[in-house]
Short mmCIF file of C-alpha atoms in Angstrom, two decimals:
data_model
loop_
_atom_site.label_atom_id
_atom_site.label_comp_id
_atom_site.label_asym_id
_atom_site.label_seq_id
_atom_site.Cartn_x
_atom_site.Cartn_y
_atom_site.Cartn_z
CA UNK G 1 0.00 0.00 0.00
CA UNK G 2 1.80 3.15 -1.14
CA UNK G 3 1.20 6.75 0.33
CA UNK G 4 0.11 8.93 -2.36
CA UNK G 5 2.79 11.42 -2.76
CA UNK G 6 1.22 13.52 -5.23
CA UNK G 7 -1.85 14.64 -3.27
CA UNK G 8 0.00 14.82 -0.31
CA UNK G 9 1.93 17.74 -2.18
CA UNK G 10 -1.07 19.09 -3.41
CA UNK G 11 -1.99 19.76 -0.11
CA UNK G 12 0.82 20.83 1.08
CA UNK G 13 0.90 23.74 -1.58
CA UNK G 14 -2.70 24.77 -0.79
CA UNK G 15 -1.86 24.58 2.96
CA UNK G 16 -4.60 21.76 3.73
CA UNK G 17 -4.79 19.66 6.68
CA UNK G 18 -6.39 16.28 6.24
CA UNK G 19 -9.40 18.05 7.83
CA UNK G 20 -9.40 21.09 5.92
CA UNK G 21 -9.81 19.07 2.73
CA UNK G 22 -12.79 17.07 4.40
CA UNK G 23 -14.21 20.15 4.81
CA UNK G 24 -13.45 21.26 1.32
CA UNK G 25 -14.28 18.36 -0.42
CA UNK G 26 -17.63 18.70 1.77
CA UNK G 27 -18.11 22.57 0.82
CA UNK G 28 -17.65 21.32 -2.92
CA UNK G 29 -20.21 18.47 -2.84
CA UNK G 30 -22.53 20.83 -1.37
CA UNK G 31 -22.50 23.16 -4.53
CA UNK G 32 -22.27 20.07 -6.71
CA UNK G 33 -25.39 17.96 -5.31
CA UNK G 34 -27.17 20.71 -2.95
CA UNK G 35 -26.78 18.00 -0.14
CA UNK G 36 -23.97 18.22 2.16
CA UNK G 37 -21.34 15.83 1.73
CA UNK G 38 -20.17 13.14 4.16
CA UNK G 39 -16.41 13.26 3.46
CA UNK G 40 -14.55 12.82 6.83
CA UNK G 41 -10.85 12.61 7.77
CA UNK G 42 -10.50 8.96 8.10
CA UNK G 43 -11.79 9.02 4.33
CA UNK G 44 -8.72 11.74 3.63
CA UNK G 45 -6.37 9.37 5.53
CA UNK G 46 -7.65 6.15 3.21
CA UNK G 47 -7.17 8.90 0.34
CA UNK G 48 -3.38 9.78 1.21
CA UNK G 49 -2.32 6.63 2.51
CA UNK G 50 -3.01 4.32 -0.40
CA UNK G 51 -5.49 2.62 0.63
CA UNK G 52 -8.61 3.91 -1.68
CA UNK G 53 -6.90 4.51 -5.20
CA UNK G 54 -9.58 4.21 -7.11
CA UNK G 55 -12.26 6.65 -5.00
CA UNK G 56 -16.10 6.47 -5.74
CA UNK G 57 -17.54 9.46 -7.97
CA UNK G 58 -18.79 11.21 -5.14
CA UNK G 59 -15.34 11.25 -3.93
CA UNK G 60 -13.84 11.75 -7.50
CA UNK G 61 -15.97 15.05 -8.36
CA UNK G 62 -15.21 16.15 -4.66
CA UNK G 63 -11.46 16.02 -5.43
CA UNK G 64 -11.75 17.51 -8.74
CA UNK G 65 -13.43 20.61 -7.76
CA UNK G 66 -11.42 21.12 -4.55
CA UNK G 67 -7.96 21.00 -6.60
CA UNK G 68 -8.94 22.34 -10.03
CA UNK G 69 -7.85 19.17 -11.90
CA UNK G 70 -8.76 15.77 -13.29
CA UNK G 71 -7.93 12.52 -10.71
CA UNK G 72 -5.50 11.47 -12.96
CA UNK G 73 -3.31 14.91 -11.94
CA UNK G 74 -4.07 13.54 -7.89
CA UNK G 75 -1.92 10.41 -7.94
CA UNK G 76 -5.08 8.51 -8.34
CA UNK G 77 -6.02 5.11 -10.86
CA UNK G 78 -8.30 6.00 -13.04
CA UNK G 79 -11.71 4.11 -12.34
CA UNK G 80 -12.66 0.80 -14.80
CA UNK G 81 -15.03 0.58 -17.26
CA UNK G 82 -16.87 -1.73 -13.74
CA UNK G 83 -18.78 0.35 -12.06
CA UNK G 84 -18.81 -0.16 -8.51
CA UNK G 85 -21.71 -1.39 -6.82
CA UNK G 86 -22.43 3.02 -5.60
CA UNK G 87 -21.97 3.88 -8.91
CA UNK G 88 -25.61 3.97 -10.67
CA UNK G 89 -26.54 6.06 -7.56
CA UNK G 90 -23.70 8.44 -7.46
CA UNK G 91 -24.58 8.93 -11.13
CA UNK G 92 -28.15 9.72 -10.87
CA UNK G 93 -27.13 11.96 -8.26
CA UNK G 94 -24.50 14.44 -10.53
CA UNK G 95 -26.95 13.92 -13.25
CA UNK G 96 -29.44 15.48 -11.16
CA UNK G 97 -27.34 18.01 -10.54
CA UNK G 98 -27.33 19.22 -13.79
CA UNK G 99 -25.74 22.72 -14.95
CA UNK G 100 -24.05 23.15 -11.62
CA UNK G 101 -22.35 20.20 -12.41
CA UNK G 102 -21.11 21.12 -15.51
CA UNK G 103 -19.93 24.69 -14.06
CA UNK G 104 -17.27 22.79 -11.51
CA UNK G 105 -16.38 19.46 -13.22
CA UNK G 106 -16.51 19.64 -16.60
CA UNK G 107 -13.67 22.48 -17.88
CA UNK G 108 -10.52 20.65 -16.08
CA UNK G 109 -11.87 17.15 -17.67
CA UNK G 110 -10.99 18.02 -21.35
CA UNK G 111 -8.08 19.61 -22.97
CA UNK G 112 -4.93 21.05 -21.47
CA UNK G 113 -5.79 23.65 -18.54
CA UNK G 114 -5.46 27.46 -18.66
CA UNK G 115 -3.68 29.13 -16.38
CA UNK G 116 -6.00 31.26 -14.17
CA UNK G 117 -4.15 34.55 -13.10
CA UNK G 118 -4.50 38.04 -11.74
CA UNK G 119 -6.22 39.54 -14.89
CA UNK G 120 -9.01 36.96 -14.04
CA UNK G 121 -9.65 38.00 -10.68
CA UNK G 122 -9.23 41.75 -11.70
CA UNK G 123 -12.56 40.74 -14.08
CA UNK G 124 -14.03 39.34 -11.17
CA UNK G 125 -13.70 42.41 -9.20
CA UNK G 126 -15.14 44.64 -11.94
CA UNK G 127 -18.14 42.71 -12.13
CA UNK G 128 -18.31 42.39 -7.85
CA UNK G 129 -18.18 46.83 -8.52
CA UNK G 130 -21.54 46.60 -10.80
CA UNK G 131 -23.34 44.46 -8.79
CA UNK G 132 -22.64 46.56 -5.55
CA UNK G 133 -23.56 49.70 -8.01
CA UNK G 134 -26.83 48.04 -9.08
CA UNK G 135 -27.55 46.86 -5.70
CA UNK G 136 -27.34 50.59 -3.99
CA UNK G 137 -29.62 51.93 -7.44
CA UNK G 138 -32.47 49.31 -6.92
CA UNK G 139 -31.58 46.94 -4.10
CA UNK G 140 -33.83 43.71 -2.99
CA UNK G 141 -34.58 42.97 -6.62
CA UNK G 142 -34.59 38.91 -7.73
CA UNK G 143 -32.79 40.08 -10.62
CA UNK G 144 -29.62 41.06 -8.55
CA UNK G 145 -29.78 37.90 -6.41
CA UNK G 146 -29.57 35.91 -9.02
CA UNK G 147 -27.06 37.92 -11.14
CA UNK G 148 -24.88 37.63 -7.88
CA UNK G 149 -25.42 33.85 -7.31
CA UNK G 150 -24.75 33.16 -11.10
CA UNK G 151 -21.68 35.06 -10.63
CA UNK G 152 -20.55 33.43 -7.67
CA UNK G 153 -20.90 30.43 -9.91
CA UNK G 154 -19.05 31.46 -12.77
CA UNK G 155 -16.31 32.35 -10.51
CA UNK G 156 -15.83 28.29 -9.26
CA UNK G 157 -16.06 27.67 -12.45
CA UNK G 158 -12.81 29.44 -13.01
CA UNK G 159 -11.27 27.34 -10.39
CA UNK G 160 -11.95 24.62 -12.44
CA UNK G 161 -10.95 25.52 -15.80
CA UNK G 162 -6.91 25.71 -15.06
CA UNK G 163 -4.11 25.79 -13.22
CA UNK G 164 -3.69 29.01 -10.81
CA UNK G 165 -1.45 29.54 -7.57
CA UNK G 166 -2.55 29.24 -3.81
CA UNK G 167 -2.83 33.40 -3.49
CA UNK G 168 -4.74 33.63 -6.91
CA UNK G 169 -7.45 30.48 -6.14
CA UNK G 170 -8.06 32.00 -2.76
CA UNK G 171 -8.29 35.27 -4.24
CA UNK G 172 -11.35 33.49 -6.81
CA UNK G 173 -13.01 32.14 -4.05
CA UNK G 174 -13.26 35.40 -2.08
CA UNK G 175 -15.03 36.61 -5.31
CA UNK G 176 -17.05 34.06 -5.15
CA UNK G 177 -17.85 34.53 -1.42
CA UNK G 178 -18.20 37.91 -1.91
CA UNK G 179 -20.78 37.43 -4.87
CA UNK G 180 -22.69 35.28 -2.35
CA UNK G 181 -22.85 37.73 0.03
CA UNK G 182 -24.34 40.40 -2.43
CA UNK G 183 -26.78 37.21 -3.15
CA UNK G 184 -28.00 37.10 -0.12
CA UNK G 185 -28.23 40.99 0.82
CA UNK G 186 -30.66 40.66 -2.37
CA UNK G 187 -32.45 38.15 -0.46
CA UNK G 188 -32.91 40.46 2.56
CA UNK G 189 -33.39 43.37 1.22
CA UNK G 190 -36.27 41.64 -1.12
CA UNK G 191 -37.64 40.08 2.37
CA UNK G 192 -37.09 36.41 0.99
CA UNK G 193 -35.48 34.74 3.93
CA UNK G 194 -35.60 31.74 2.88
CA UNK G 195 -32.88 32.24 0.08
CA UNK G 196 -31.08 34.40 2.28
CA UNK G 197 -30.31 31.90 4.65
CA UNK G 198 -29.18 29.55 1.70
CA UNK G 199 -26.84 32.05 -0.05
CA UNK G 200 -25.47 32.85 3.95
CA UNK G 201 -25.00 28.97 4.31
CA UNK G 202 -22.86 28.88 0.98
CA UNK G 203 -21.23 32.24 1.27
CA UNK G 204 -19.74 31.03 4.82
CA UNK G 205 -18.24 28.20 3.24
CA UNK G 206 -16.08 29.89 0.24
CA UNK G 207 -15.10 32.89 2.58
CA UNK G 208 -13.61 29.68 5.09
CA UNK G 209 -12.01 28.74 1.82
CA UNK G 210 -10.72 32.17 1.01
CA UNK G 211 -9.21 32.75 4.27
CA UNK G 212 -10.56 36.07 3.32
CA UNK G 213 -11.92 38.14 6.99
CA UNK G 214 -13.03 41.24 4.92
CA UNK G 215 -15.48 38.74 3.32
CA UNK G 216 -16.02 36.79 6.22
CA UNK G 217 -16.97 40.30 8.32
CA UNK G 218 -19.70 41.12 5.64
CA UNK G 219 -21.32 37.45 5.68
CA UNK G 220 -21.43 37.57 9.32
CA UNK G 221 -22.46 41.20 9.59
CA UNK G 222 -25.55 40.72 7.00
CA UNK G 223 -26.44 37.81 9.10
CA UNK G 224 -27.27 40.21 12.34
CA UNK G 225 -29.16 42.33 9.78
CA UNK G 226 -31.23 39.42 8.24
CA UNK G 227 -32.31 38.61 11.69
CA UNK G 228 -32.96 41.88 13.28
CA UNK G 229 -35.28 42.24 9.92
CA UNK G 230 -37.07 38.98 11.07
CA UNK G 231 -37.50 40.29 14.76
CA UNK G 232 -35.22 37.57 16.03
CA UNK G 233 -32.66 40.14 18.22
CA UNK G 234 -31.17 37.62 20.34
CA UNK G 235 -29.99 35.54 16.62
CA UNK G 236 -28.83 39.11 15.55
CA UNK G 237 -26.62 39.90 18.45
CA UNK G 238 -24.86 37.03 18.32
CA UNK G 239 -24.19 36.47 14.61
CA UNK G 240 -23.11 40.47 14.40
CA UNK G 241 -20.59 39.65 17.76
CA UNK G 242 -19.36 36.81 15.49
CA UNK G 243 -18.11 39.83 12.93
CA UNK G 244 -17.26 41.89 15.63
CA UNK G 245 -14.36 39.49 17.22
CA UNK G 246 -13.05 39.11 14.09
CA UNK G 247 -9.25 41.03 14.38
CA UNK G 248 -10.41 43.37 11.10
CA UNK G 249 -12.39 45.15 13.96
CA UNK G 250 -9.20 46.00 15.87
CA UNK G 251 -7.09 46.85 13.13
CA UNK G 252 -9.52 48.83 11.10
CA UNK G 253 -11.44 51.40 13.41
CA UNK G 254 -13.85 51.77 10.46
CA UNK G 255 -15.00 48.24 10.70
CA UNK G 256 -15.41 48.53 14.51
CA UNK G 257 -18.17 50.99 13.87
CA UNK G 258 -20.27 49.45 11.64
CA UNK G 259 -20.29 46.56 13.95
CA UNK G 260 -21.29 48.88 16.68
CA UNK G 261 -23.87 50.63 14.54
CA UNK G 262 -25.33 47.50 13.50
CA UNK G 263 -25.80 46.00 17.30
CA UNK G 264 -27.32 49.34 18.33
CA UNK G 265 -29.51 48.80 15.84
CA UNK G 266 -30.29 45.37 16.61
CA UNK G 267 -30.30 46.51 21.11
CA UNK G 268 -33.36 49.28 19.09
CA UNK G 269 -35.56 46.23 18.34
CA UNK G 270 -34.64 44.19 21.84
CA UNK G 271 -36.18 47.07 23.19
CA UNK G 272 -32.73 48.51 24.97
CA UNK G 273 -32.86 52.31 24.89
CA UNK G 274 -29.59 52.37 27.08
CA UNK G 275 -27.16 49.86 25.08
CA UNK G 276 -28.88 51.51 22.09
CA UNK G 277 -27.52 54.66 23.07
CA UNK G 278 -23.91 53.32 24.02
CA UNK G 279 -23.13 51.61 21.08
CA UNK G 280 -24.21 54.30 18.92
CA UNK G 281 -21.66 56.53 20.65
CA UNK G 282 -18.90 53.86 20.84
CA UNK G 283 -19.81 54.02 16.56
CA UNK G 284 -19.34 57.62 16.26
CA UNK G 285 -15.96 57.09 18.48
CA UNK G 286 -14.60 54.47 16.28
CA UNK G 287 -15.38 56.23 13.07
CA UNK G 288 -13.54 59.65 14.01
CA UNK G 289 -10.53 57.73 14.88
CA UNK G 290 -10.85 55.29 11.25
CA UNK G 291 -8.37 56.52 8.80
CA UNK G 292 -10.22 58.18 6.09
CA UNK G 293 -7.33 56.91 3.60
CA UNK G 294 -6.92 53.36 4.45
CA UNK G 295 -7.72 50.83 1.79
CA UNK G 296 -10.51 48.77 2.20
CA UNK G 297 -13.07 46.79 0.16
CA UNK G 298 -14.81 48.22 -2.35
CA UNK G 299 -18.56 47.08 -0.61
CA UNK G 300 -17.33 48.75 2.48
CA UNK G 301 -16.15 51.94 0.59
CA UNK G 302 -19.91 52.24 -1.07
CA UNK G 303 -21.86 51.95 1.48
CA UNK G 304 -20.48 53.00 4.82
CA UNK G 305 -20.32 56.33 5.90
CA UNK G 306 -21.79 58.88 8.63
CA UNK G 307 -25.22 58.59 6.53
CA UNK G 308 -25.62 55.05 6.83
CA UNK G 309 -24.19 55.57 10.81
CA UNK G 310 -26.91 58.22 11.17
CA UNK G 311 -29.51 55.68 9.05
CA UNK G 312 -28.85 52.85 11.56
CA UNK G 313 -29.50 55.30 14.47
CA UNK G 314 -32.97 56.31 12.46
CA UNK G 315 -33.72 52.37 12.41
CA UNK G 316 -33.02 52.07 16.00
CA UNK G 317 -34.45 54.71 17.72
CA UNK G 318 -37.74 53.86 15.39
CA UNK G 319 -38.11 51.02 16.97
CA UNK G 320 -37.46 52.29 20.56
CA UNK G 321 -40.24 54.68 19.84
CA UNK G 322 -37.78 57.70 20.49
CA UNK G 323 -39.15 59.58 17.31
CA UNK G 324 -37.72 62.67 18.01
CA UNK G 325 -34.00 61.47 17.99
CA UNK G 326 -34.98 59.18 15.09
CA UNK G 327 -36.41 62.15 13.08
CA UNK G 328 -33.35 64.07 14.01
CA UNK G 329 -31.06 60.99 12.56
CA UNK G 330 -33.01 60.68 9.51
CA UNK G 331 -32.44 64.70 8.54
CA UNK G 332 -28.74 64.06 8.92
CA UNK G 333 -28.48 60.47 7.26
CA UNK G 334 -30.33 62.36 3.70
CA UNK G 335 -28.25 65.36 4.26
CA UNK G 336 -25.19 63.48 4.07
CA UNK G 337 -26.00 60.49 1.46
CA UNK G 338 -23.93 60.20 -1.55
CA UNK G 339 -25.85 60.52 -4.96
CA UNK G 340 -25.64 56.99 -5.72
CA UNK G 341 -27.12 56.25 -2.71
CA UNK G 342 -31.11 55.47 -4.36
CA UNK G 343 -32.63 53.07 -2.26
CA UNK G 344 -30.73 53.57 0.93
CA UNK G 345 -32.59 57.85 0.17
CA UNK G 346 -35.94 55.52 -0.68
CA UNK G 347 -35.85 53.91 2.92
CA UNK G 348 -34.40 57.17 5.03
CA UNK G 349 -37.07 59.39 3.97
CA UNK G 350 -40.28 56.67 4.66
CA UNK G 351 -38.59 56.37 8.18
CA UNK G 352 -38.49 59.62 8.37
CA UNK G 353 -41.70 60.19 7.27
CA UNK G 354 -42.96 57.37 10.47
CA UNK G 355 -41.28 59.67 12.72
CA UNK G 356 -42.93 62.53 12.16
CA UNK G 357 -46.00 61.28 11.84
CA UNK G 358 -45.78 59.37 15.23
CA UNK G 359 -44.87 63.23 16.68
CA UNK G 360 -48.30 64.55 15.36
CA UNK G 361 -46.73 66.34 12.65
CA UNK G 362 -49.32 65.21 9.67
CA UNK G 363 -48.14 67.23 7.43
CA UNK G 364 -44.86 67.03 6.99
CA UNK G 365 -45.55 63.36 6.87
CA UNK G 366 -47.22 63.25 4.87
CA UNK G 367 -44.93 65.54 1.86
CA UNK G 368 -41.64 63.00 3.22
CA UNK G 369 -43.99 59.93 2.12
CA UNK G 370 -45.00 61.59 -0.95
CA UNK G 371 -41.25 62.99 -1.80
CA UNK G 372 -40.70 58.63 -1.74
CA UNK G 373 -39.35 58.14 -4.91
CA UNK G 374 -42.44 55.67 -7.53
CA UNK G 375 -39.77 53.35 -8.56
CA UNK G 376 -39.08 52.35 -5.31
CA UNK G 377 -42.25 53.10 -3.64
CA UNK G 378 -43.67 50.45 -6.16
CA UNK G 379 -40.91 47.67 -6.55
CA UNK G 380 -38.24 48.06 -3.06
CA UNK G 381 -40.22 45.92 -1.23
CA UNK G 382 -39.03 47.20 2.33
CA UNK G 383 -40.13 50.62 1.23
CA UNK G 384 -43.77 49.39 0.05
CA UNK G 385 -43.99 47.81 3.72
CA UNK G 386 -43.10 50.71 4.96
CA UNK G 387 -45.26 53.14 3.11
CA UNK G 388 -48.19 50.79 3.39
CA UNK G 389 -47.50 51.01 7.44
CA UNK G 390 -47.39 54.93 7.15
CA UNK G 391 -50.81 54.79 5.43
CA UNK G 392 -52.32 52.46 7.85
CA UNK G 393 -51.04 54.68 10.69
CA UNK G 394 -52.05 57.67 9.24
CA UNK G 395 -55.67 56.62 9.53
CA UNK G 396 -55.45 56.03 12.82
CA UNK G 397 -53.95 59.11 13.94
CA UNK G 398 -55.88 61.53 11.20
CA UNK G 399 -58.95 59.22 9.83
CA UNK G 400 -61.12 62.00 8.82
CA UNK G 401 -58.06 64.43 7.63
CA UNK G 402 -57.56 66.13 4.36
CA UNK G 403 -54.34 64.76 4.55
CA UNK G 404 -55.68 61.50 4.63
CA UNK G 405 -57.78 61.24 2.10
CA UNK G 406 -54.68 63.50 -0.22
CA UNK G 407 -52.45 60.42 0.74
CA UNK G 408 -55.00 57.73 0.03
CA UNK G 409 -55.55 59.52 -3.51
CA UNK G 410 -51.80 59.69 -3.85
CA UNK G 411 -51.33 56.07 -3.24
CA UNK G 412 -54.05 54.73 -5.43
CA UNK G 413 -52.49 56.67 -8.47
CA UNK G 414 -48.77 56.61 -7.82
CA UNK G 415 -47.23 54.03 -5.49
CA UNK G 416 -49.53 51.03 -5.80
CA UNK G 417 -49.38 51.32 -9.47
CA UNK G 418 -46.49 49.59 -11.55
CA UNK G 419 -43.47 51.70 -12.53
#
């Protein structure tokens, strides 16, 4: 029984332990089949030690997609034309899994391999820059999620078309994280949970891969903010402390803040009006002291800023039902929002526009809800809840109003209405 040497320096150059190819090969199996695999380290052992040279096809496609290359590049015999007795249900299975398949196994199979560089993850990150740009124009649309998932995609399928070094696959598979991650913010931002959860599940598993804890900060930051969206606080907290321990948060006093903007927001819907207040001010800290010039990812460069600081707060102190402070935070969140900023405007202003209307102040309500942008008021589906809440309220504070019966008008002919 010989050791195979040539996977055992396969490993070795991506820097795997026996159990961080299990979980690999595991990671891998999950994209191929949608079922998690089963690989564990004893079956790594059998693999380096000798003592399964020809593996099963489960095994086999595993491998493949893990190291970018066909079995017989592993050390591996290739299987007989006998199929083993697992065979005719391993193949049903990969049949099943159809395109996705075909996306991780099939490129390395024929021909020689390409050799995957830098200029291929530069095109990755250009593409990452228009989602993130589309994303902050329309945000929570199906069409985004599934440009970013199909993306994430076409990124593993890069790992499998060629030959690349350790620094440029983990590079691919923080793109592919990353696309994940814009996936699932879709997801949340479109209220479909579900498929948020899913793309969270997957993008946790390539940003492992990547090593990457930019990445992993955003996956595990978006996962406080899915469940603070579905009332679940005490989920929240600890997901978003999960980002916050990561050592990003010490190095970086810009990623410190969002972390402590975010759990004040999620302390706003536990009901806490005292941590709310603390980490908000422990935000505002961190982000004087953040370097202004330090380079950081290009999602944290669009998006975070003393607007979306100040649009937190608005979230938070919303929910407290301290609508004076949350008016205040809304004024200085659309005062300070960069132009591109379209949907995080969309959601400020209908906030705002709860605020006021929960001081008494009908009217001006009433114009900040009206001022709600129709392409957003009609297809951002966390602005329709909202403005559909402001209308509901607005009967009960002013049933009989002119103001009323103005918005109801408005609503019938504008908002409700297709774009």
């Amino acid at each position: 029984m010989a050791v195979n040497a040539v996977l055992k320096q396969r490993m070795l150059d991506l820097g795997l332990t026996q159990e961080e190819l299990a979980r690999q090969m595991n990671a891998a199996l999950l994209r191929i089949t949608g079922s998690p695999g089963d690989v564990s380290d004893r079956t790594v052992r059998n693999l380096l030690s000798g003592a399964t040279r020809r593996p099963i096809a489960r095994t086999r496609r595993a491998l493949e997609a893990v190291f970018g290359c066909p079995l017989r590049e592993l050390g591996f015999d290739l299987p007989g034309t006998t199929a083993s007795p697992e065979d005719p249900v391993e193949r049903r299975q990969f049949i099943a899994a159809g395109p996705a398949l075909v996306l991780v196994s099939a490129a390395p199979v024929a021909g020689a391999p390409r050799r995957v560089g830098a200029s291929d993850v530069e095109r990755l990150h250009r593409r990452f820059a228009d989602v993130i740009t589309k994303d902050h124009r329309h945000g929570g649309q199906l069409v985004i999620e599934h440009k970013a998932a199909a993306l994430a995609d076409e990124a593993l399928s890069l790992q499998a078309s060629g030959n690349a070094s350790q620094r440029i696959r983990r590079q691919v598979y923080s793109s592919a994280a990353a696309f994940r991650s814009s996936a699932m913010w879709a997801a949340i931002d479109g209220r479909r949970f579900d498929d948020a959860v899913r793309h969270m599940h997957a993008a946790q598993q390539l940003a492992e891969m990547a090593g990457d804890p930019y990445i992993k900060f955003r996956i595990w930051s978006h996962a406080g903010t899915m469940y603070r969206h579905m009332g679940r606080p005490a989920d929240a907290a600890a997901v978003n402390e999960v980002a916050r321990k990561l050592g990003i948060t010490r190095q970086d006093p810009m990623f410190a803040s969002l972390g402590l903007a975010r759990k004040g927001a999620i302390h706003g819907v536990a009901g806490d009006g005292t941590a709310t207040r603390r980490a908000f001010e422990q935000a505002q800290d961190a982000m004087l002291r953040a370097d202004p010039d330090d380079h950081r990812p290009v999602w944290m460069n669009a998006f975070y800023d003393q607007a979306e600081l100040d649009s937190l707060a608005l979230s938070a102190y919303l929910a407290l039902g301290d609508f004076e402070r949350a008016e205040a935070h809304g004024h200085r969140c659309l005062a300070a929002l960069r132009p591109h900023m379209h949907r995080s405007k969309a959601i400020a202003t209908a906030r705002v526009a709860r605020a006021q209307l929960e001081q008494g102040d009908v009217d001006p309500a009433v114009a900040s809800a009206m001022s709600v942008p129709a392409d957003a008021a009609t297809r951002h589906p966390r602005v329709v809840g909202m403005l559909h809440a402001f209308g509901v309220r607005l009967k009960a504070v002013a049933p009989e109003s002119t103001l009323a019966h103005t918005w109801d008008q408005y609503a019938r002919e504008t908002w409700r209405q297709p774009a």
